[in-house]
Amino acid sequence: MTRQLTDFLQNYIKKGSLFKDKKALQSNYKPKAVPYRGDQINQVAAILAPILRMEKPSNLFIYGKTGTGKTLVTKHVTENIRRIAKENKINLKIFYLNCKLKRVADTEYRLIAQLAREFGEEVPATGLPTDEIYKIFLNKLEEEKMILLIILDEIDQLVHKTGDEILYNLTRLNSELKESEISIIGISNDLLFTDNIDPRVKSSLSEEEIVFPPYNAIQLQKILKQRSKLAFHEKIIKEGVIEKCAAYAAREHGDARRALELLRVSGELAERKGDTRIEVKYIDQAEEKIERDRVVDIVATQPKQFKITLHSIVTVCSNNTNQSIFTGDVYNTYKETCSQCGITPLTQRRLSDIIAELDMLGIINAKVISKGRYGRTREISLAIPEGNITQITTILKNSLSL
DNA sequence: CGAGATTCATGTGAAGTATACCTTTAGGCTTAA
DNA sequence: AAGCCTAAAGGTATACTTCACATGAATCTCGTA
């Protein structure tokens, strides 16, 4: 047994890795150049450039589907601006916040609190009035006499959850500032986002707008080739692999992040199998694995009540296969589940909201339908691939100690 | 037969409540002069 | 008298509950052809 293990480990070293630099394929990797986004880079740069003359740049709004390079381009440009600002002794700060993160920036209070924390200020998670937290933040900002650039990623999620007042407050902030100035970059996956917000907010928040088009399959291929040169040793990738990755991602609205992830995970799978080259067959496995990991990750990080709800949905789904299931069924099962693990159940009202949130997360599909005489409800189905359900159930059971 | 009323099961908005946390304030105790 | 600690008072954000009303198509009702 030990013998085997030593052999394995020895071999592992000897064989070396398929990867030269795996980081090049990870989602937080920032390449030196961003291909096919020259226009967007120039536009963003042109809009933000006034910073370097200590002038407040226009607020900017960026739209585009996931994996079209919004975040990457924004970071790319702002990094450069940050660098040049530093060289020229311009007092500039750039804060990047992802509004989707639960319990970080998903309410007005938490958003501002997080900004204050970026300044190194200790602020409590709750208890203070919201204007108080604004004051703390603004005072700190005034003290430092600077230009502040706030990047709000996935801002549509925030507004969806808490309404558009936040945006109004944010845009109004400048009028309260004497020494410093704030500019906001909003990034949204939802192309129709601004249709539903207050026109006053809209005009001041999106003084400038940039739309990021999806990549097409050929562009994706080029991107993949470029990155794979950095990431893998020579001649590791078999013919057709890149093409297939690109095709898969192009099918999903040209999502470059996905394409890169497919390639990376394929590589990892090949490596784990002891293969010396990446075969086309690994891509399909990779796609499955990615989806599985995504779901597992989401599920595992949900609060308890969300887990119980999800568990109930899974249970109901598996009990009556190929029949549609409704809120009422889920709620009944939910109550049972609660009594099993000794937790007082929430009301149906609340459960309704939780189901809606789970839908937003994309792990279930819930559509409000009217069954005519038989009332109105949500038609719920799982958005988890068939093969992963058992695994998810296990995770849920373990964390709920069922 | 068809237009309009009815109905059901739950969606959904608003307001209220519980909890956990915050600051302020008043009182009480200690201490030093 | 001044200083310090503590506990109560008064305030907030968040997650949840309560209450009440909204929804919308299948079904029912009833007048009419």
Coordinates of N, CA and C in Angstrom, one line a residue, chain A residues 13-102:
Chain A
I13 N 6.1 13.5 -9.6 CA 7.1 14.5 -9.8 C 7.8 14.3 -11.2
K14 N 8.1 13.0 -11.4 CA 8.9 12.7 -12.6 C 8.1 13.2 -13.9
K15 N 6.8 12.9 -13.9 CA 6.0 13.2 -15.1 C 5.9 14.7 -15.3
G16 N 6.0 15.4 -14.2 CA 5.8 16.8 -14.4 C 4.4 17.2 -14.7
S17 N 4.1 18.5 -14.8 CA 2.8 18.9 -15.0 C 2.5 19.2 -16.5
L18 N 1.3 19.0 -16.9 CA 0.9 19.5 -18.2 C 1.0 21.0 -18.3
F19 N 0.7 21.6 -17.1 CA 0.6 23.0 -17.0 C 2.0 23.7 -16.9
K20 N 2.2 24.7 -17.6 CA 3.4 25.5 -17.4 C 3.0 26.6 -16.3
D21 N 1.8 27.2 -16.5 CA 1.4 28.2 -15.6 C -0.1 28.2 -15.6
K22 N -0.6 27.5 -14.6 CA -2.1 27.3 -14.6 C -2.8 28.6 -14.4
K23 N -2.2 29.5 -13.7 CA -2.8 30.8 -13.4 C -3.4 31.5 -14.7
A24 N -2.7 31.3 -15.8 CA -3.1 31.9 -17.0 C -4.5 31.6 -17.5
L25 N -5.1 30.5 -16.9 CA -6.4 30.1 -17.3 C -7.4 30.3 -16.2
Q26 N -7.0 30.8 -15.1 CA -7.9 31.0 -14.0 C -8.7 32.3 -14.2
S27 N -9.8 32.4 -13.6 CA -10.7 33.5 -13.9 C -10.2 34.8 -13.4
N28 N -9.4 34.8 -12.4 CA -8.9 36.1 -12.0 C -7.6 36.6 -12.6
Y29 N -7.2 35.8 -13.6 CA -5.9 36.1 -14.3 C -6.1 37.4 -15.2
K30 N -5.1 38.3 -15.1 CA -5.2 39.5 -15.9 C -4.1 39.4 -17.0
P31 N -4.5 39.1 -18.2 CA -3.5 39.1 -19.3 C -3.0 40.5 -19.6
K32 N -1.8 40.5 -20.2 CA -1.2 41.8 -20.5 C -2.1 42.5 -21.5
A33 N -2.5 41.8 -22.5 CA -3.4 42.4 -23.5 C -4.8 41.8 -23.5
V34 N -5.7 42.5 -23.9 CA -7.1 42.0 -23.9 C -7.5 42.0 -25.4
P35 N -7.5 40.9 -26.0 CA -7.8 40.9 -27.4 C -9.3 41.2 -27.7
Y36 N -9.5 41.8 -28.9 CA -10.9 42.1 -29.4 C -11.6 43.0 -28.5
R37 N -10.9 43.7 -27.6 CA -11.7 44.6 -26.8 C -11.0 46.0 -26.8
G38 N -10.2 46.2 -27.9 CA -9.5 47.5 -28.1 C -10.5 48.7 -28.0
D39 N -11.6 48.6 -28.8 CA -12.5 49.7 -28.8 C -13.0 50.0 -27.4
Q40 N -13.4 48.9 -26.7 CA -13.9 49.2 -25.3 C -12.9 49.7 -24.4
I41 N -11.7 49.2 -24.5 CA -10.6 49.7 -23.7 C -10.4 51.2 -23.9
N42 N -10.4 51.6 -25.2 CA -10.2 53.0 -25.5 C -11.3 53.8 -25.0
Q43 N -12.5 53.3 -25.2 CA -13.6 54.1 -24.7 C -13.5 54.3 -23.2
V44 N -13.3 53.2 -22.5 CA -13.2 53.3 -21.0 C -12.1 54.3 -20.6
A45 N -11.0 54.1 -21.3 CA -9.8 54.9 -21.0 C -10.2 56.4 -21.2
A46 N -10.8 56.7 -22.4 CA -11.1 58.0 -22.7 C -12.0 58.7 -21.7
I47 N -13.0 57.9 -21.2 CA -13.9 58.4 -20.2 C -13.2 58.6 -18.8
L48 N -12.3 57.7 -18.5 CA -11.7 57.8 -17.2 C -10.5 58.7 -17.1
A49 N -9.9 59.0 -18.3 CA -8.7 59.8 -18.4 C -8.7 61.1 -17.6
P50 N -9.8 61.8 -17.6 CA -9.8 63.1 -16.8 C -9.3 63.0 -15.4
I51 N -9.3 61.8 -14.8 CA -8.8 61.6 -13.5 C -7.4 62.1 -13.4
L52 N -6.6 61.8 -14.5 CA -5.2 62.1 -14.4 C -5.0 63.6 -14.5
R53 N -6.0 64.4 -14.7 CA -5.9 65.8 -14.6 C -6.6 66.3 -13.4
M54 N -6.9 65.4 -12.5 CA -7.6 65.7 -11.3 C -9.0 66.2 -11.5
E55 N -9.6 65.8 -12.6 CA -11.0 66.2 -12.9 C -11.9 64.9 -12.7
K56 N -13.1 65.2 -12.3 CA -14.0 64.1 -12.1 C -14.4 63.5 -13.5
P57 N -14.2 62.3 -13.7 CA -14.7 61.7 -14.9 C -16.2 61.4 -14.9
S58 N -16.8 61.2 -16.0 CA -18.2 60.9 -16.0 C -18.5 59.6 -15.4
N59 N -19.7 59.4 -14.9 CA -20.1 58.1 -14.4 C -20.2 57.2 -15.6
L60 N -20.0 55.9 -15.4 CA -20.0 55.0 -16.6 C -20.8 53.8 -16.3
F61 N -21.5 53.4 -17.3 CA -22.3 52.2 -17.2 C -21.9 51.2 -18.2
I62 N -21.6 50.0 -17.8 CA -21.2 48.9 -18.7 C -22.1 47.8 -18.7
Y63 N -22.6 47.4 -19.9 CA -23.4 46.3 -20.1 C -22.8 45.2 -20.9
G64 N -23.2 44.0 -20.7 CA -22.7 42.9 -21.5 C -23.0 41.6 -20.7
K65 N -23.2 40.5 -21.5 CA -23.4 39.2 -20.9 C -22.2 38.7 -20.1
T66 N -22.3 37.7 -19.4 CA -21.2 37.2 -18.6 C -20.1 36.7 -19.6
G67 N -18.8 36.9 -19.1 CA -17.7 36.4 -19.9 C -17.5 37.2 -21.2
T68 N -17.9 38.5 -21.2 CA -17.6 39.3 -22.4 C -16.5 40.3 -22.1
G69 N -15.9 40.1 -20.9 CA -14.7 40.9 -20.6 C -15.0 42.2 -19.9
K70 N -16.2 42.4 -19.4 CA -16.5 43.7 -18.8 C -15.6 43.9 -17.6
T71 N -15.6 43.0 -16.7 CA -14.7 43.2 -15.5 C -13.3 43.3 -15.8
L72 N -12.9 42.4 -16.8 CA -11.5 42.4 -17.1 C -11.0 43.7 -17.7
V73 N -11.8 44.2 -18.7 CA -11.4 45.5 -19.3 C -11.4 46.6 -18.3
T74 N -12.4 46.6 -17.4 CA -12.5 47.7 -16.4 C -11.2 47.6 -15.5
K75 N -10.9 46.4 -15.1 CA -9.8 46.3 -14.2 C -8.5 46.6 -14.9
H76 N -8.4 46.2 -16.1 CA -7.2 46.5 -16.9 C -7.0 48.0 -17.0
V77 N -8.0 48.7 -17.4 CA -7.9 50.1 -17.6 C -7.6 50.8 -16.3
T78 N -8.4 50.4 -15.2 CA -8.2 51.1 -14.0 C -6.8 50.8 -13.3
E79 N -6.3 49.6 -13.5 CA -5.0 49.3 -13.0 C -4.0 50.3 -13.6
N80 N -4.1 50.5 -14.9 CA -3.1 51.4 -15.6 C -3.3 52.8 -15.1
I81 N -4.5 53.2 -15.0 CA -4.7 54.6 -14.5 C -4.2 54.7 -13.1
R82 N -4.4 53.7 -12.3 CA -3.9 53.7 -10.9 C -2.4 53.9 -10.9
R83 N -1.8 53.1 -11.8 CA -0.3 53.2 -11.9 C 0.2 54.6 -12.2
I84 N -0.4 55.1 -13.3 CA 0.0 56.4 -13.8 C -0.3 57.5 -12.8
A85 N -1.4 57.3 -12.2 CA -1.8 58.3 -11.1 C -0.8 58.3 -10.0
K86 N -0.3 57.1 -9.7 CA 0.7 57.0 -8.6 C 2.0 57.7 -9.0
E87 N 2.4 57.4 -10.3 CA 3.6 58.1 -10.8 C 3.5 59.6 -10.7
N88 N 2.3 60.1 -11.0 CA 2.2 61.5 -11.0 C 1.6 62.1 -9.7
K89 N 1.7 61.3 -8.7 CA 1.3 61.7 -7.4 C -0.1 62.2 -7.3
I90 N -1.0 61.6 -8.0 CA -2.4 62.0 -8.0 C -3.1 61.1 -6.9
N91 N -3.8 61.7 -6.1 CA -4.4 61.0 -5.0 C -5.7 60.3 -5.5
L92 N -5.6 59.1 -5.9 CA -6.7 58.4 -6.5 C -6.9 57.0 -5.8
K93 N -8.1 56.7 -5.5 CA -8.4 55.4 -5.0 C -9.4 54.7 -5.9
I94 N -9.3 53.4 -6.1 CA -10.2 52.7 -6.9 C -10.7 51.5 -6.0
F95 N -12.0 51.5 -5.8 CA -12.6 50.4 -5.0 C -13.4 49.5 -5.9
Y96 N -13.2 48.3 -5.8 CA -14.0 47.3 -6.6 C -14.9 46.5 -5.7
L97 N -16.2 46.5 -6.0 CA -17.1 45.8 -5.1 C -18.0 44.9 -6.0
N98 N -18.2 43.7 -5.6 CA -19.1 42.8 -6.3 C -20.4 42.8 -5.4
C99 N -21.5 43.4 -6.0 CA -22.7 43.6 -5.3 C -23.5 42.3 -5.1
K100 N -23.0 41.2 -5.7 CA -23.8 40.0 -5.6 C -23.5 39.3 -4.3
L101 N -22.3 39.5 -3.7 CA -21.8 38.7 -2.6 C -22.7 38.9 -1.4
K102 N -23.3 37.8 -1.0 CA -24.2 37.8 0.2 C -23.5 38.3 1.4

